[in-house]
mmCIF file with all atom_site columns, C-alpha atoms in Angstrom:
data_model
loop_
_atom_site.group_PDB
_atom_site.id
_atom_site.type_symbol
_atom_site.label_atom_id
_atom_site.label_alt_id
_atom_site.label_comp_id
_atom_site.label_asym_id
_atom_site.label_entity_id
_atom_site.label_seq_id
_atom_site.pdbx_PDB_ins_code
_atom_site.Cartn_x
_atom_site.Cartn_y
_atom_site.Cartn_z
_atom_site.occupancy
_atom_site.B_iso_or_equiv
_atom_site.pdbx_formal_charge
_atom_site.auth_seq_id
_atom_site.auth_comp_id
_atom_site.auth_asym_id
_atom_site.auth_atom_id
_atom_site.pdbx_PDB_model_num
ATOM 1   C CA . MET A 1 1   ? 170.408 143.015 47.460 1.00 97.00 ? 1   MET A CA 1
ATOM 2   C CA . PHE A 1 2   ? 171.619 139.709 48.846 1.00 98.00 ? 2   PHE A CA 1
ATOM 3   C CA . ALA A 1 3   ? 169.808 136.353 48.660 1.00 98.00 ? 3   ALA A CA 1
ATOM 4   C CA . LEU A 1 4   ? 170.643 133.172 50.541 1.00 98.00 ? 4   LEU A CA 1
ATOM 5   C CA . SER A 1 5   ? 169.534 130.031 48.705 1.00 98.00 ? 5   SER A CA 1
ATOM 6   C CA . ILE A 1 6   ? 169.602 126.600 50.371 1.00 99.00 ? 6   ILE A CA 1
ATOM 7   C CA . LEU A 1 7   ? 168.907 123.322 48.590 1.00 98.00 ? 7   LEU A CA 1
ATOM 8   C CA . ALA A 1 8   ? 168.499 119.874 50.171 1.00 98.00 ? 8   ALA A CA 1
ATOM 9   C CA . ASN A 1 9   ? 168.039 117.123 47.622 1.00 98.00 ? 9   ASN A CA 1
ATOM 10  C CA . PRO A 1 10  ? 170.614 114.337 47.163 1.00 98.00 ? 10  PRO A CA 1
ATOM 11  C CA . SER A 1 11  ? 170.031 114.049 43.399 1.00 97.00 ? 11  SER A CA 1
ATOM 12  C CA . PRO A 1 12  ? 171.715 116.731 41.236 1.00 96.00 ? 12  PRO A CA 1
ATOM 13  C CA . ALA A 1 13  ? 169.106 115.943 38.547 1.00 95.00 ? 13  ALA A CA 1
ATOM 14  C CA . SER A 1 14  ? 166.189 116.625 40.923 1.00 97.00 ? 14  SER A CA 1
ATOM 15  C CA . PHE A 1 15  ? 163.349 119.023 40.275 1.00 97.00 ? 15  PHE A CA 1
ATOM 16  C CA . SER A 1 16  ? 164.461 120.867 43.423 1.00 98.00 ? 16  SER A CA 1
ATOM 17  C CA . HIS A 1 17  ? 167.647 121.730 41.527 1.00 98.00 ? 17  HIS A CA 1
ATOM 18  C CA . ALA A 1 18  ? 165.646 122.833 38.478 1.00 98.00 ? 18  ALA A CA 1
ATOM 19  C CA . MET A 1 19  ? 163.518 125.119 40.667 1.00 98.00 ? 19  MET A CA 1
ATOM 20  C CA . ALA A 1 20  ? 166.623 126.630 42.259 1.00 98.00 ? 20  ALA A CA 1
ATOM 21  C CA . ASP A 1 21  ? 168.111 127.287 38.800 1.00 98.00 ? 21  ASP A CA 1
ATOM 22  C CA . ALA A 1 22  ? 164.905 129.036 37.687 1.00 98.00 ? 22  ALA A CA 1
ATOM 23  C CA . ALA A 1 23  ? 164.851 131.181 40.831 1.00 98.00 ? 23  ALA A CA 1
ATOM 24  C CA . HIS A 1 24  ? 168.519 132.101 40.521 1.00 98.00 ? 24  HIS A CA 1
ATOM 25  C CA . ARG A 1 25  ? 168.053 133.271 36.916 1.00 98.00 ? 25  ARG A CA 1
ATOM 26  C CA . VAL A 1 26  ? 165.376 135.717 38.055 1.00 98.00 ? 26  VAL A CA 1
ATOM 27  C CA . LEU A 1 27  ? 167.492 136.974 40.936 1.00 98.00 ? 27  LEU A CA 1
ATOM 28  C CA . ARG A 1 28  ? 170.575 137.476 38.747 1.00 98.00 ? 28  ARG A CA 1
ATOM 29  C CA . ASP A 1 29  ? 168.431 139.408 36.242 1.00 98.00 ? 29  ASP A CA 1
ATOM 30  C CA . ARG A 1 30  ? 167.337 141.647 39.141 1.00 97.00 ? 30  ARG A CA 1
ATOM 31  C CA . GLY A 1 31  ? 170.952 142.266 40.210 1.00 98.00 ? 31  GLY A CA 1
ATOM 32  C CA . TYR A 1 32  ? 170.958 140.144 43.375 1.00 98.00 ? 32  TYR A CA 1
ATOM 33  C CA . ARG A 1 33  ? 174.102 138.650 44.834 1.00 98.00 ? 33  ARG A CA 1
ATOM 34  C CA . ILE A 1 34  ? 173.336 134.998 45.644 1.00 98.00 ? 34  ILE A CA 1
ATOM 35  C CA . ALA A 1 35  ? 174.954 132.710 48.202 1.00 98.00 ? 35  ALA A CA 1
ATOM 36  C CA . PHE A 1 36  ? 173.887 129.234 47.088 1.00 98.00 ? 36  PHE A CA 1
ATOM 37  C CA . HIS A 1 37  ? 174.434 126.113 49.170 1.00 98.00 ? 37  HIS A CA 1
ATOM 38  C CA . ASP A 1 38  ? 173.574 122.618 47.994 1.00 98.00 ? 38  ASP A CA 1
ATOM 39  C CA . LEU A 1 39  ? 173.763 120.940 51.404 1.00 98.00 ? 39  LEU A CA 1
ATOM 40  C CA . TYR A 1 40  ? 174.396 117.433 50.054 1.00 98.00 ? 40  TYR A CA 1
ATOM 41  C CA . ALA A 1 41  ? 177.023 118.577 47.543 1.00 98.00 ? 41  ALA A CA 1
ATOM 42  C CA . GLU A 1 42  ? 178.973 120.519 50.159 1.00 97.00 ? 42  GLU A CA 1
ATOM 43  C CA . GLY A 1 43  ? 178.786 117.704 52.722 1.00 97.00 ? 43  GLY A CA 1
ATOM 44  C CA . PHE A 1 44  ? 177.006 119.817 55.328 1.00 98.00 ? 44  PHE A CA 1
ATOM 45  C CA . ASP A 1 45  ? 177.207 118.191 58.781 1.00 97.00 ? 45  ASP A CA 1
ATOM 46  C CA . PRO A 1 46  ? 173.641 118.296 60.179 1.00 97.00 ? 46  PRO A CA 1
ATOM 47  C CA . VAL A 1 47  ? 174.522 117.060 63.681 1.00 96.00 ? 47  VAL A CA 1
ATOM 48  C CA . GLN A 1 48  ? 174.206 119.800 66.314 1.00 94.00 ? 48  GLN A CA 1
ATOM 49  C CA . PRO A 1 49  ? 176.772 118.895 69.007 1.00 93.00 ? 49  PRO A CA 1
ATOM 50  C CA . THR A 1 50  ? 175.354 121.077 71.817 1.00 92.00 ? 50  THR A CA 1
ATOM 51  C CA . GLY A 1 51  ? 171.993 121.822 73.336 1.00 89.00 ? 51  GLY A CA 1
ATOM 52  C CA . GLU A 1 52  ? 169.945 124.697 71.952 1.00 87.00 ? 52  GLU A CA 1
ATOM 53  C CA . SER A 1 53  ? 171.065 127.267 74.534 1.00 86.00 ? 53  SER A CA 1
ATOM 54  C CA . GLY A 1 54  ? 174.722 126.400 73.917 1.00 89.00 ? 54  GLY A CA 1
ATOM 55  C CA . ASN A 1 55  ? 174.437 126.808 70.160 1.00 93.00 ? 55  ASN A CA 1
ATOM 56  C CA . THR A 1 56  ? 175.766 130.360 69.800 1.00 93.00 ? 56  THR A CA 1
ATOM 57  C CA . ARG A 1 57  ? 179.058 129.737 67.984 1.00 94.00 ? 57  ARG A CA 1
ATOM 58  C CA . SER A 1 58  ? 180.894 126.958 66.186 1.00 94.00 ? 58  SER A CA 1
ATOM 59  C CA . ASP A 1 59  ? 184.466 125.985 65.415 1.00 94.00 ? 59  ASP A CA 1
ATOM 60  C CA . ASP A 1 60  ? 183.204 124.852 61.996 1.00 96.00 ? 60  ASP A CA 1
ATOM 61  C CA . ALA A 1 61  ? 183.997 127.608 59.463 1.00 97.00 ? 61  ALA A CA 1
ATOM 62  C CA . LEU A 1 62  ? 181.188 126.438 57.164 1.00 97.00 ? 62  LEU A CA 1
ATOM 63  C CA . ILE A 1 63  ? 178.605 126.814 59.955 1.00 97.00 ? 63  ILE A CA 1
ATOM 64  C CA . GLU A 1 64  ? 179.893 130.307 60.722 1.00 98.00 ? 64  GLU A CA 1
ATOM 65  C CA . ARG A 1 65  ? 179.661 131.223 57.023 1.00 98.00 ? 65  ARG A CA 1
ATOM 66  C CA . HIS A 1 66  ? 176.070 129.960 56.819 1.00 98.00 ? 66  HIS A CA 1
ATOM 67  C CA . CYS A 1 67  ? 175.147 131.905 59.969 1.00 98.00 ? 67  CYS A CA 1
ATOM 68  C CA . ALA A 1 68  ? 176.712 135.129 58.669 1.00 98.00 ? 68  ALA A CA 1
ATOM 69  C CA . GLU A 1 69  ? 174.910 134.757 55.344 1.00 98.00 ? 69  GLU A CA 1
ATOM 70  C CA . LEU A 1 70  ? 171.586 134.021 57.055 1.00 98.00 ? 70  LEU A CA 1
ATOM 71  C CA . ALA A 1 71  ? 171.951 137.100 59.265 1.00 98.00 ? 71  ALA A CA 1
ATOM 72  C CA . SER A 1 72  ? 172.756 139.408 56.345 1.00 98.00 ? 72  SER A CA 1
ATOM 73  C CA . ALA A 1 73  ? 170.316 138.035 53.743 1.00 98.00 ? 73  ALA A CA 1
ATOM 74  C CA . ASP A 1 74  ? 167.608 140.307 52.362 1.00 98.00 ? 74  ASP A CA 1
ATOM 75  C CA . LEU A 1 75  ? 165.784 137.297 50.889 1.00 98.00 ? 75  LEU A CA 1
ATOM 76  C CA . ILE A 1 76  ? 165.948 133.590 51.780 1.00 98.00 ? 76  ILE A CA 1
ATOM 77  C CA . LEU A 1 77  ? 165.059 130.755 49.398 1.00 98.00 ? 77  LEU A CA 1
ATOM 78  C CA . ILE A 1 78  ? 164.659 127.108 50.400 1.00 98.00 ? 78  ILE A CA 1
ATOM 79  C CA . PHE A 1 79  ? 164.323 124.101 48.058 1.00 98.00 ? 79  PHE A CA 1
ATOM 80  C CA . HIS A 1 80  ? 163.657 120.538 49.233 1.00 98.00 ? 80  HIS A CA 1
ATOM 81  C CA . PRO A 1 81  ? 161.420 117.500 48.766 1.00 97.00 ? 81  PRO A CA 1
ATOM 82  C CA . ASN A 1 82  ? 158.642 116.630 51.180 1.00 94.00 ? 82  ASN A CA 1
ATOM 83  C CA . TRP A 1 83  ? 159.756 113.480 52.983 1.00 92.00 ? 83  TRP A CA 1
ATOM 84  C CA . TRP A 1 84  ? 157.250 112.189 55.551 1.00 88.00 ? 84  TRP A CA 1
ATOM 85  C CA . GLY A 1 85  ? 155.743 115.671 55.883 1.00 86.00 ? 85  GLY A CA 1
ATOM 86  C CA . GLN A 1 86  ? 159.154 117.125 56.731 1.00 91.00 ? 86  GLN A CA 1
ATOM 87  C CA . PRO A 1 87  ? 162.307 118.399 55.089 1.00 96.00 ? 87  PRO A CA 1
ATOM 88  C CA . PRO A 1 88  ? 165.140 115.888 54.610 1.00 97.00 ? 88  PRO A CA 1
ATOM 89  C CA . ALA A 1 89  ? 167.219 115.355 57.779 1.00 97.00 ? 89  ALA A CA 1
ATOM 90  C CA . ILE A 1 90  ? 170.112 117.391 56.386 1.00 98.00 ? 90  ILE A CA 1
ATOM 91  C CA . MET A 1 91  ? 167.801 120.419 56.102 1.00 98.00 ? 91  MET A CA 1
ATOM 92  C CA . LYS A 1 92  ? 166.515 119.918 59.640 1.00 97.00 ? 92  LYS A CA 1
ATOM 93  C CA . GLY A 1 93  ? 170.140 119.803 60.794 1.00 98.00 ? 93  GLY A CA 1
ATOM 94  C CA . TRP A 1 94  ? 170.850 123.010 58.878 1.00 98.00 ? 94  TRP A CA 1
ATOM 95  C CA . ILE A 1 95  ? 167.976 124.698 60.727 1.00 98.00 ? 95  ILE A CA 1
ATOM 96  C CA . ASP A 1 96  ? 169.235 123.346 64.069 1.00 97.00 ? 96  ASP A CA 1
ATOM 97  C CA . ARG A 1 97  ? 172.785 124.582 63.499 1.00 98.00 ? 97  ARG A CA 1
ATOM 98  C CA . VAL A 1 98  ? 172.244 127.838 61.596 1.00 98.00 ? 98  VAL A CA 1
ATOM 99  C CA . PHE A 1 99  ? 168.984 129.297 62.987 1.00 98.00 ? 99  PHE A CA 1
ATOM 100 C CA . ARG A 1 100 ? 170.738 129.638 66.281 1.00 97.00 ? 100 ARG A CA 1
ATOM 101 C CA . LEU A 1 101 ? 170.406 131.788 69.363 1.00 96.00 ? 101 LEU A CA 1
ATOM 102 C CA . ASP A 1 102 ? 171.749 135.325 68.834 1.00 96.00 ? 102 ASP A CA 1
ATOM 103 C CA . THR A 1 103 ? 171.858 134.794 65.058 1.00 98.00 ? 103 THR A CA 1
ATOM 104 C CA . ALA A 1 104 ? 168.243 134.091 64.075 1.00 98.00 ? 104 ALA A CA 1
ATOM 105 C CA . TYR A 1 105 ? 166.468 134.806 67.356 1.00 97.00 ? 105 TYR A CA 1
ATOM 106 C CA . GLY A 1 106 ? 167.196 136.103 70.834 1.00 96.00 ? 106 GLY A CA 1
ATOM 107 C CA . TYR A 1 107 ? 165.646 136.989 74.152 1.00 94.00 ? 107 TYR A CA 1
ATOM 108 C CA . PRO A 1 108 ? 165.137 140.576 75.292 1.00 92.00 ? 108 PRO A CA 1
ATOM 109 C CA . PRO A 1 109 ? 166.997 141.643 78.435 1.00 91.00 ? 109 PRO A CA 1
ATOM 110 C CA . GLY A 1 110 ? 165.359 140.152 81.504 1.00 88.00 ? 110 GLY A CA 1
ATOM 111 C CA . VAL A 1 111 ? 163.475 137.488 79.531 1.00 89.00 ? 111 VAL A CA 1
ATOM 112 C CA . SER A 1 112 ? 164.439 133.897 80.337 1.00 85.00 ? 112 SER A CA 1
ATOM 113 C CA . TYR A 1 113 ? 164.441 130.924 77.963 1.00 82.00 ? 113 TYR A CA 1
ATOM 114 C CA . GLN A 1 114 ? 160.872 130.234 79.071 1.00 84.00 ? 114 GLN A CA 1
ATOM 115 C CA . GLY A 1 115 ? 159.829 133.619 77.659 1.00 88.00 ? 115 GLY A CA 1
ATOM 116 C CA . VAL A 1 116 ? 158.972 134.590 74.121 1.00 89.00 ? 116 VAL A CA 1
ATOM 117 C CA . PRO A 1 117 ? 161.990 135.078 71.841 1.00 93.00 ? 117 PRO A CA 1
ATOM 118 C CA . VAL A 1 118 ? 162.278 137.843 69.265 1.00 96.00 ? 118 VAL A CA 1
ATOM 119 C CA . GLY A 1 119 ? 163.310 137.350 65.660 1.00 97.00 ? 119 GLY A CA 1
ATOM 120 C CA . LEU A 1 120 ? 166.647 138.794 64.610 1.00 98.00 ? 120 LEU A CA 1
ATOM 121 C CA . LEU A 1 121 ? 166.725 138.080 60.883 1.00 98.00 ? 121 LEU A CA 1
ATOM 122 C CA . LYS A 1 122 ? 167.081 141.011 58.485 1.00 98.00 ? 122 LYS A CA 1
ATOM 123 C CA . ALA A 1 123 ? 165.189 139.256 55.674 1.00 98.00 ? 123 ALA A CA 1
ATOM 124 C CA . ARG A 1 124 ? 161.582 140.321 55.302 1.00 95.00 ? 124 ARG A CA 1
ATOM 125 C CA . HIS A 1 125 ? 160.740 137.618 52.754 1.00 98.00 ? 125 HIS A CA 1
ATOM 126 C CA . ALA A 1 126 ? 161.342 133.879 52.447 1.00 98.00 ? 126 ALA A CA 1
ATOM 127 C CA . LEU A 1 127 ? 160.340 131.567 49.610 1.00 98.00 ? 127 LEU A CA 1
ATOM 128 C CA . VAL A 1 128 ? 160.106 127.822 50.203 1.00 98.00 ? 128 VAL A CA 1
ATOM 129 C CA . PHE A 1 129 ? 159.671 125.456 47.244 1.00 98.00 ? 129 PHE A CA 1
ATOM 130 C CA . ASN A 1 130 ? 158.878 121.800 47.933 1.00 96.00 ? 130 ASN A CA 1
ATOM 131 C CA . THR A 1 131 ? 158.385 118.792 45.711 1.00 95.00 ? 131 THR A CA 1
ATOM 132 C CA . SER A 1 132 ? 156.063 115.925 46.512 1.00 92.00 ? 132 SER A CA 1
ATOM 133 C CA . ASN A 1 133 ? 154.937 112.656 44.983 1.00 87.00 ? 133 ASN A CA 1
ATOM 134 C CA . THR A 1 134 ? 151.596 112.707 46.781 1.00 79.00 ? 134 THR A CA 1
ATOM 135 C CA . PRO A 1 135 ? 148.646 114.474 45.147 1.00 73.00 ? 135 PRO A CA 1
ATOM 136 C CA . ALA A 1 136 ? 147.971 117.743 47.008 1.00 71.00 ? 136 ALA A CA 1
ATOM 137 C CA . GLN A 1 137 ? 144.390 116.923 47.991 1.00 75.00 ? 137 GLN A CA 1
ATOM 138 C CA . ARG A 1 138 ? 145.358 113.534 49.453 1.00 74.00 ? 138 ARG A CA 1
ATOM 139 C CA . GLU A 1 139 ? 148.262 115.157 51.307 1.00 72.00 ? 139 GLU A CA 1
ATOM 140 C CA . ILE A 1 140 ? 145.942 117.731 52.915 1.00 73.00 ? 140 ILE A CA 1
ATOM 141 C CA . GLU A 1 141 ? 143.256 115.169 53.789 1.00 77.00 ? 141 GLU A CA 1
ATOM 142 C CA . ALA A 1 142 ? 145.695 112.654 55.274 1.00 73.00 ? 142 ALA A CA 1
ATOM 143 C CA . PHE A 1 143 ? 148.253 114.885 56.957 1.00 74.00 ? 143 PHE A CA 1
ATOM 144 C CA . GLY A 1 144 ? 147.173 118.515 56.875 1.00 73.00 ? 144 GLY A CA 1
ATOM 145 C CA . ASP A 1 145 ? 150.134 120.630 55.830 1.00 82.00 ? 145 ASP A CA 1
ATOM 146 C CA . PRO A 1 146 ? 152.943 120.187 58.365 1.00 85.00 ? 146 PRO A CA 1
ATOM 147 C CA . LEU A 1 147 ? 155.516 121.924 56.141 1.00 89.00 ? 147 LEU A CA 1
ATOM 148 C CA . GLU A 1 148 ? 153.396 125.073 56.147 1.00 89.00 ? 148 GLU A CA 1
ATOM 149 C CA . ALA A 1 149 ? 153.524 125.220 59.938 1.00 91.00 ? 149 ALA A CA 1
ATOM 150 C CA . ILE A 1 150 ? 157.207 124.317 60.126 1.00 94.00 ? 150 ILE A CA 1
ATOM 151 C CA . TRP A 1 151 ? 158.380 127.010 57.723 1.00 96.00 ? 151 TRP A CA 1
ATOM 152 C CA . LYS A 1 152 ? 155.869 129.805 58.323 1.00 96.00 ? 152 LYS A CA 1
ATOM 153 C CA . ARG A 1 153 ? 155.424 129.626 62.092 1.00 93.00 ? 153 ARG A CA 1
ATOM 154 C CA . CYS A 1 154 ? 158.121 127.509 63.672 1.00 95.00 ? 154 CYS A CA 1
ATOM 155 C CA . VAL A 1 155 ? 161.141 128.713 61.665 1.00 98.00 ? 155 VAL A CA 1
ATOM 156 C CA . PHE A 1 156 ? 160.692 131.970 59.780 1.00 98.00 ? 156 PHE A CA 1
ATOM 157 C CA . GLY A 1 157 ? 157.856 133.455 61.830 1.00 97.00 ? 157 GLY A CA 1
ATOM 158 C CA . LEU A 1 158 ? 159.746 132.933 65.079 1.00 96.00 ? 158 LEU A CA 1
ATOM 159 C CA . CYS A 1 159 ? 162.879 134.481 63.588 1.00 98.00 ? 159 CYS A CA 1
ATOM 160 C CA . GLY A 1 160 ? 161.236 137.693 62.368 1.00 97.00 ? 160 GLY A CA 1
ATOM 161 C CA . VAL A 1 161 ? 160.550 136.996 58.689 1.00 98.00 ? 161 VAL A CA 1
ATOM 162 C CA . ASP A 1 162 ? 157.146 138.543 58.024 1.00 92.00 ? 162 ASP A CA 1
ATOM 163 C CA . SER A 1 163 ? 156.408 137.233 54.540 1.00 97.00 ? 163 SER A CA 1
ATOM 164 C CA . VAL A 1 164 ? 156.750 133.528 53.740 1.00 97.00 ? 164 VAL A CA 1
ATOM 165 C CA . ILE A 1 165 ? 155.555 132.049 50.469 1.00 96.00 ? 165 ILE A CA 1
ATOM 166 C CA . ARG A 1 166 ? 155.619 128.254 50.244 1.00 95.00 ? 166 ARG A CA 1
ATOM 167 C CA . ARG A 1 167 ? 154.784 126.299 47.126 1.00 95.00 ? 167 ARG A CA 1
ATOM 168 C CA . MET A 1 168 ? 154.418 122.532 46.883 1.00 93.00 ? 168 MET A CA 1
ATOM 169 C CA . VAL A 1 169 ? 154.642 121.062 43.391 1.00 93.00 ? 169 VAL A CA 1
ATOM 170 C CA . GLY A 1 170 ? 153.735 117.549 42.475 1.00 91.00 ? 170 GLY A CA 1
ATOM 171 C CA . PRO A 1 171 ? 153.292 114.766 42.050 1.00 91.00 ? 171 PRO A CA 1
ATOM 172 C CA . VAL A 1 172 ? 156.711 115.156 40.432 1.00 93.00 ? 172 VAL A CA 1
ATOM 173 C CA . SER A 1 173 ? 157.274 111.467 39.767 1.00 90.00 ? 173 SER A CA 1
ATOM 174 C CA . GLY A 1 174 ? 155.795 110.687 36.386 1.00 89.00 ? 174 GLY A CA 1
ATOM 175 C CA . SER A 1 175 ? 155.025 114.324 35.594 1.00 92.00 ? 175 SER A CA 1
ATOM 176 C CA . GLU A 1 176 ? 155.251 115.445 31.991 1.00 95.00 ? 176 GLU A CA 1
ATOM 177 C CA . GLU A 1 177 ? 157.643 118.031 30.597 1.00 95.00 ? 177 GLU A CA 1
ATOM 178 C CA . ARG A 1 178 ? 154.821 120.513 29.955 1.00 97.00 ? 178 ARG A CA 1
ATOM 179 C CA . GLN A 1 179 ? 153.719 120.332 33.611 1.00 96.00 ? 179 GLN A CA 1
ATOM 180 C CA . ARG A 1 180 ? 157.294 120.784 34.823 1.00 96.00 ? 180 ARG A CA 1
ATOM 181 C CA . ALA A 1 181 ? 157.703 123.829 32.592 1.00 97.00 ? 181 ALA A CA 1
ATOM 182 C CA . GLN A 1 182 ? 154.536 125.323 34.135 1.00 97.00 ? 182 GLN A CA 1
ATOM 183 C CA . TRP A 1 183 ? 155.862 124.711 37.638 1.00 97.00 ? 183 TRP A CA 1
ATOM 184 C CA . LEU A 1 184 ? 159.158 126.385 36.755 1.00 98.00 ? 184 LEU A CA 1
ATOM 185 C CA . GLU A 1 185 ? 157.238 129.363 35.351 1.00 98.00 ? 185 GLU A CA 1
ATOM 186 C CA . GLN A 1 186 ? 155.372 129.637 38.659 1.00 97.00 ? 186 GLN A CA 1
ATOM 187 C CA . VAL A 1 187 ? 158.671 129.538 40.574 1.00 98.00 ? 187 VAL A CA 1
ATOM 188 C CA . ALA A 1 188 ? 160.043 132.348 38.402 1.00 98.00 ? 188 ALA A CA 1
ATOM 189 C CA . GLU A 1 189 ? 156.838 134.381 38.891 1.00 98.00 ? 189 GLU A CA 1
ATOM 190 C CA . ASP A 1 190 ? 156.915 133.910 42.666 1.00 98.00 ? 190 ASP A CA 1
ATOM 191 C CA . VAL A 1 191 ? 160.550 134.988 42.861 1.00 98.00 ? 191 VAL A CA 1
ATOM 192 C CA . ALA A 1 192 ? 159.968 137.947 40.541 1.00 98.00 ? 192 ALA A CA 1
ATOM 193 C CA . SER A 1 193 ? 157.008 139.120 42.646 1.00 97.00 ? 193 SER A CA 1
ATOM 194 C CA . ILE A 1 194 ? 159.226 139.299 45.753 1.00 95.00 ? 194 ILE A CA 1
ATOM 195 C CA . ALA A 1 195 ? 162.519 140.361 44.164 1.00 93.00 ? 195 ALA A CA 1
#
C-alpha cells in the first residue's frame, strides 16, 4: 500500500510535524510505502501560473511528481495549522497545482466545465490533522467549521475520496506534555483504524 503525506507548517518543531511522525510510525509498522512532502522544507512553489482549465501539466518536475503520487496513493494524509479558518497559503497552492484537471477530477465525455465533474483519485481514505490555538467550542460558535467543508466536500469529496477523517487538536499553544501525548495517541489510533 502507498500513502501520500503532505505537511504545511513552517516550523520544524511544530506539533504538525509531531503528528506526521506519529502517523508515519503506524504506517511503516503496517508495511506502507510513504511519500512524505514537507512543503516549506522543499520550497514548494504555490503559485498556479495558469487558469484552472489550463492546469493539466507542468514543466516543474516537482509538481509532476506530486501529481503522480496523488493519483497513485491508496491513502492521503494532510497536516497543517488552522490559519484564519483555512490551511496556510502554501497548502492552498498545493491544492491548486496538484488537484488538477485530469489528475484529481475530470469531466465525462460531452459534459462541459459548467457540468458536474467526477473524481479520479484512487485513494478511498484521507486523514486531515489540524492544529489550532482557538478552543474548539469558540471556533464552532464564531466561525462554524470551514476546514471541514474545504477538505471533506470541496477537495476530497469532489475528487472521489469517499472517507475523510479530520481532527482538530488544540489549543496547542500552552498545552501540556500529557495533553500532547494524548493527541498523538489519537492520531496513531485514527491512522491505525484506516491503515
